[in-house]
Amino acid sequence: ILYIEFDPPPNAHRRAQVLRLAQVHSLSFHDARHLELALRLNGQLASADRAPVNAAKACGITCYDL
């Protein structure tokens, strides 16, 4: 059984955090959204794209290069 939990749409504070991450790490909003989610949930990130992996590593997130 796979348990899936949906994250609610971001409020204004969370959108501001995502935009800040996008600006600081030169990421798209989409990539920054994944980074914010990993940070907030103390999660991990897997990506074949170098930019989000480098940003996640800079934030101390465990990363998996695909």
mmCIF file of N, CA and C in Angstrom, residues 1-61:
data_model
loop_
_atom_site.group_PDB
_atom_site.id
_atom_site.type_symbol
_atom_site.label_atom_id
_atom_site.label_comp_id
_atom_site.label_asym_id
_atom_site.label_seq_id
_atom_site.Cartn_x
_atom_site.Cartn_y
_atom_site.Cartn_z
ATOM 1 N N ILE A 1 0.853 -1.171 0.000
ATOM 2 C CA ILE A 1 0.000 0.000 0.000
ATOM 3 C C ILE A 1 0.896 1.230 0.000
ATOM 4 N N LEU A 2 0.579 2.141 -0.885
ATOM 5 C CA LEU A 2 1.315 3.403 -1.002
ATOM 6 C C LEU A 2 0.469 4.513 -0.387
ATOM 7 N N TYR A 3 1.034 5.187 0.603
ATOM 8 C CA TYR A 3 0.327 6.288 1.253
ATOM 9 C C TYR A 3 0.747 7.585 0.578
ATOM 10 N N ILE A 4 -0.211 8.312 0.062
ATOM 11 C CA ILE A 4 0.062 9.584 -0.608
ATOM 12 C C ILE A 4 -0.613 10.700 0.170
ATOM 13 N N GLU A 5 0.177 11.707 0.491
ATOM 14 C CA GLU A 5 -0.347 12.875 1.181
ATOM 15 C C GLU A 5 -0.185 14.084 0.265
ATOM 16 N N PHE A 6 -1.254 14.813 0.062
ATOM 17 C CA PHE A 6 -1.210 15.983 -0.809
ATOM 18 C C PHE A 6 -0.852 17.220 0.002
ATOM 19 N N ASP A 7 0.015 18.032 -0.563
ATOM 20 C CA ASP A 7 0.402 19.284 0.068
ATOM 21 C C ASP A 7 -0.583 20.360 -0.379
ATOM 22 N N PRO A 8 -1.145 21.141 0.544
ATOM 23 C CA PRO A 8 -2.094 22.178 0.148
ATOM 24 C C PRO A 8 -1.406 23.270 -0.663
ATOM 25 N N PRO A 9 -2.188 24.027 -1.429
ATOM 26 C CA PRO A 9 -1.590 25.137 -2.194
ATOM 27 C C PRO A 9 -0.853 26.090 -1.251
ATOM 28 N N PRO A 10 0.252 26.658 -1.729
ATOM 29 C CA PRO A 10 1.040 27.526 -0.851
ATOM 30 C C PRO A 10 0.310 28.835 -0.523
ATOM 31 N N ASN A 11 0.449 29.253 0.731
ATOM 32 C CA ASN A 11 -0.089 30.551 1.129
ATOM 33 C C ASN A 11 0.932 31.626 0.742
ATOM 34 N N ALA A 12 0.651 32.882 1.058
ATOM 35 C CA ALA A 12 1.523 33.989 0.659
ATOM 36 C C ALA A 12 2.919 33.859 1.265
ATOM 37 N N HIS A 13 2.997 33.423 2.508
ATOM 38 C CA HIS A 13 4.297 33.269 3.164
ATOM 39 C C HIS A 13 5.134 32.197 2.470
ATOM 40 N N ARG A 14 4.523 31.068 2.162
ATOM 41 C CA ARG A 14 5.251 29.987 1.508
ATOM 42 C C ARG A 14 5.665 30.387 0.089
ATOM 43 N N ARG A 15 4.797 31.093 -0.632
ATOM 44 C CA ARG A 15 5.163 31.568 -1.982
ATOM 45 C C ARG A 15 6.364 32.501 -1.911
ATOM 46 N N ALA A 16 6.402 33.366 -0.891
ATOM 47 C CA ALA A 16 7.544 34.267 -0.720
ATOM 48 C C ALA A 16 8.819 33.475 -0.447
ATOM 49 N N GLN A 17 8.720 32.417 0.343
ATOM 50 C CA GLN A 17 9.883 31.573 0.606
ATOM 51 C C GLN A 17 10.369 30.898 -0.673
ATOM 52 N N VAL A 18 9.434 30.421 -1.472
ATOM 53 C CA VAL A 18 9.796 29.769 -2.742
ATOM 54 C C VAL A 18 10.480 30.772 -3.665
ATOM 55 N N LEU A 19 9.938 31.969 -3.763
ATOM 56 C CA LEU A 19 10.552 32.997 -4.611
ATOM 57 C C LEU A 19 11.956 33.358 -4.133
ATOM 58 N N ARG A 20 12.132 33.440 -2.811
ATOM 59 C CA ARG A 20 13.454 33.735 -2.263
ATOM 60 C C ARG A 20 14.440 32.627 -2.623
ATOM 61 N N LEU A 21 14.016 31.361 -2.472
ATOM 62 C CA LEU A 21 14.886 30.241 -2.837
ATOM 63 C C LEU A 21 15.218 30.275 -4.326
ATOM 64 N N ALA A 22 14.236 30.601 -5.149
ATOM 65 C CA ALA A 22 14.466 30.678 -6.596
ATOM 66 C C ALA A 22 15.488 31.753 -6.919
ATOM 67 N N GLN A 23 15.383 32.895 -6.279
ATOM 68 C CA GLN A 23 16.319 33.988 -6.539
ATOM 69 C C GLN A 23 17.721 33.670 -6.024
ATOM 70 N N VAL A 24 17.814 33.185 -4.801
ATOM 71 C CA VAL A 24 19.118 32.914 -4.179
ATOM 72 C C VAL A 24 19.879 31.838 -4.945
ATOM 73 N N HIS A 25 19.164 30.815 -5.414
ATOM 74 C CA HIS A 25 19.822 29.668 -6.049
ATOM 75 C C HIS A 25 19.653 29.638 -7.574
ATOM 76 N N SER A 26 19.114 30.701 -8.147
ATOM 77 C CA SER A 26 18.898 30.790 -9.605
ATOM 78 C C SER A 26 18.110 29.592 -10.132
ATOM 79 N N LEU A 27 16.988 29.331 -9.487
ATOM 80 C CA LEU A 27 16.127 28.211 -9.866
ATOM 81 C C LEU A 27 14.824 28.712 -10.467
ATOM 82 N N SER A 28 14.161 27.850 -11.208
ATOM 83 C CA SER A 28 12.800 28.143 -11.640
ATOM 84 C C SER A 28 11.886 28.050 -10.419
ATOM 85 N N PHE A 29 10.697 28.627 -10.520
ATOM 86 C CA PHE A 29 9.741 28.527 -9.413
ATOM 87 C C PHE A 29 9.434 27.066 -9.130
ATOM 88 N N HIS A 30 9.297 26.275 -10.181
ATOM 89 C CA HIS A 30 8.994 24.847 -10.057
ATOM 90 C C HIS A 30 10.075 24.130 -9.241
ATOM 91 N N ASP A 31 11.333 24.329 -9.608
ATOM 92 C CA ASP A 31 12.432 23.681 -8.881
ATOM 93 C C ASP A 31 12.526 24.196 -7.446
ATOM 94 N N ALA A 32 12.327 25.497 -7.264
ATOM 95 C CA ALA A 32 12.372 26.076 -5.922
ATOM 96 C C ALA A 32 11.238 25.539 -5.060
ATOM 97 N N ARG A 33 10.110 25.243 -5.650
ATOM 98 C CA ARG A 33 8.969 24.671 -4.917
ATOM 99 C C ARG A 33 9.338 23.305 -4.348
ATOM 100 N N HIS A 34 10.014 22.495 -5.149
ATOM 101 C CA HIS A 34 10.467 21.183 -4.668
ATOM 102 C C HIS A 34 11.494 21.347 -3.547
ATOM 103 N N LEU A 35 12.374 22.319 -3.700
ATOM 104 C CA LEU A 35 13.383 22.585 -2.678
ATOM 105 C C LEU A 35 12.718 23.028 -1.370
ATOM 106 N N GLU A 36 11.743 23.915 -1.458
ATOM 107 C CA GLU A 36 11.023 24.390 -0.270
ATOM 108 C C GLU A 36 10.312 23.233 0.411
ATOM 109 N N LEU A 37 9.714 22.351 -0.348
ATOM 110 C CA LEU A 37 9.010 21.204 0.214
ATOM 111 C C LEU A 37 9.987 20.280 0.948
ATOM 112 N N ALA A 38 11.126 20.006 0.341
ATOM 113 C CA ALA A 38 12.135 19.158 0.989
ATOM 114 C C ALA A 38 12.640 19.806 2.284
ATOM 115 N N LEU A 39 12.843 21.113 2.252
ATOM 116 C CA LEU A 39 13.283 21.817 3.457
ATOM 117 C C LEU A 39 12.224 21.760 4.552
ATOM 118 N N ARG A 40 10.999 22.040 4.173
ATOM 119 C CA ARG A 40 9.909 22.110 5.158
ATOM 120 C C ARG A 40 9.609 20.755 5.782
ATOM 121 N N LEU A 41 9.705 19.693 4.983
ATOM 122 C CA LEU A 41 9.379 18.359 5.485
ATOM 123 C C LEU A 41 10.606 17.579 5.924
ATOM 124 N N ASN A 42 11.764 18.257 5.924
ATOM 125 C CA ASN A 42 13.018 17.592 6.269
ATOM 126 C C ASN A 42 13.202 16.348 5.404
ATOM 127 N N GLY A 43 12.958 16.545 4.097
ATOM 128 C CA GLY A 43 12.991 15.436 3.164
ATOM 129 C C GLY A 43 14.288 15.341 2.397
ATOM 130 N N GLN A 44 14.241 14.591 1.322
ATOM 131 C CA GLN A 44 15.371 14.381 0.435
ATOM 132 C C GLN A 44 14.950 14.797 -0.960
ATOM 133 N N LEU A 45 15.935 14.975 -1.838
ATOM 134 C CA LEU A 45 15.649 15.410 -3.202
ATOM 135 C C LEU A 45 16.388 14.520 -4.184
ATOM 136 N N ALA A 46 15.711 14.112 -5.236
ATOM 137 C CA ALA A 46 16.331 13.341 -6.307
ATOM 138 C C ALA A 46 16.059 14.082 -7.612
ATOM 139 N N SER A 47 17.111 14.300 -8.409
ATOM 140 C CA SER A 47 16.955 15.032 -9.659
ATOM 141 C C SER A 47 18.117 14.722 -10.599
ATOM 142 N N ALA A 48 17.835 14.782 -11.879
ATOM 143 C CA ALA A 48 18.887 14.652 -12.885
ATOM 144 C C ALA A 48 19.425 16.032 -13.263
ATOM 145 N N ASP A 49 18.777 17.074 -12.770
ATOM 146 C CA ASP A 49 19.163 18.450 -13.081
ATOM 147 C C ASP A 49 20.147 18.954 -12.030
ATOM 148 N N ARG A 50 21.261 19.492 -12.465
ATOM 149 C CA ARG A 50 22.319 19.923 -11.546
ATOM 150 C C ARG A 50 21.900 21.098 -10.662
ATOM 151 N N ALA A 51 21.158 22.054 -11.191
ATOM 152 C CA ALA A 51 20.820 23.258 -10.427
ATOM 153 C C ALA A 51 20.069 22.939 -9.135
ATOM 154 N N PRO A 52 18.973 22.165 -9.180
ATOM 155 C CA PRO A 52 18.277 21.871 -7.929
ATOM 156 C C PRO A 52 19.111 21.003 -6.978
ATOM 157 N N VAL A 53 19.918 20.097 -7.536
ATOM 158 C CA VAL A 53 20.766 19.259 -6.686
ATOM 159 C C VAL A 53 21.795 20.123 -5.967
ATOM 160 N N ASN A 54 22.435 21.033 -6.683
ATOM 161 C CA ASN A 54 23.416 21.922 -6.053
ATOM 162 C C ASN A 54 22.765 22.813 -5.001
ATOM 163 N N ALA A 55 21.575 23.333 -5.297
ATOM 164 C CA ALA A 55 20.866 24.178 -4.334
ATOM 165 C C ALA A 55 20.490 23.386 -3.089
ATOM 166 N N ALA A 56 20.003 22.173 -3.285
ATOM 167 C CA ALA A 56 19.620 21.340 -2.151
ATOM 168 C C ALA A 56 20.834 21.018 -1.286
ATOM 169 N N LYS A 57 21.942 20.675 -1.915
ATOM 170 C CA LYS A 57 23.159 20.380 -1.153
ATOM 171 C C LYS A 57 23.611 21.610 -0.366
ATOM 172 N N ALA A 58 23.490 22.788 -0.972
ATOM 173 C CA ALA A 58 23.868 24.037 -0.288
ATOM 174 C C ALA A 58 22.974 24.288 0.926
ATOM 175 N N CYS A 59 21.751 23.760 0.893
ATOM 176 C CA CYS A 59 20.810 23.919 2.009
ATOM 177 C C CYS A 59 20.900 22.763 3.006
ATOM 178 N N GLY A 60 21.803 21.836 2.755
ATOM 179 C CA GLY A 60 21.982 20.723 3.672
ATOM 180 C C GLY A 60 21.014 19.577 3.494
ATOM 181 N N ILE A 61 20.383 19.498 2.332
ATOM 182 C CA ILE A 61 19.420 18.435 2.044
ATOM 183 C C ILE A 61 20.151 17.253 1.416
#
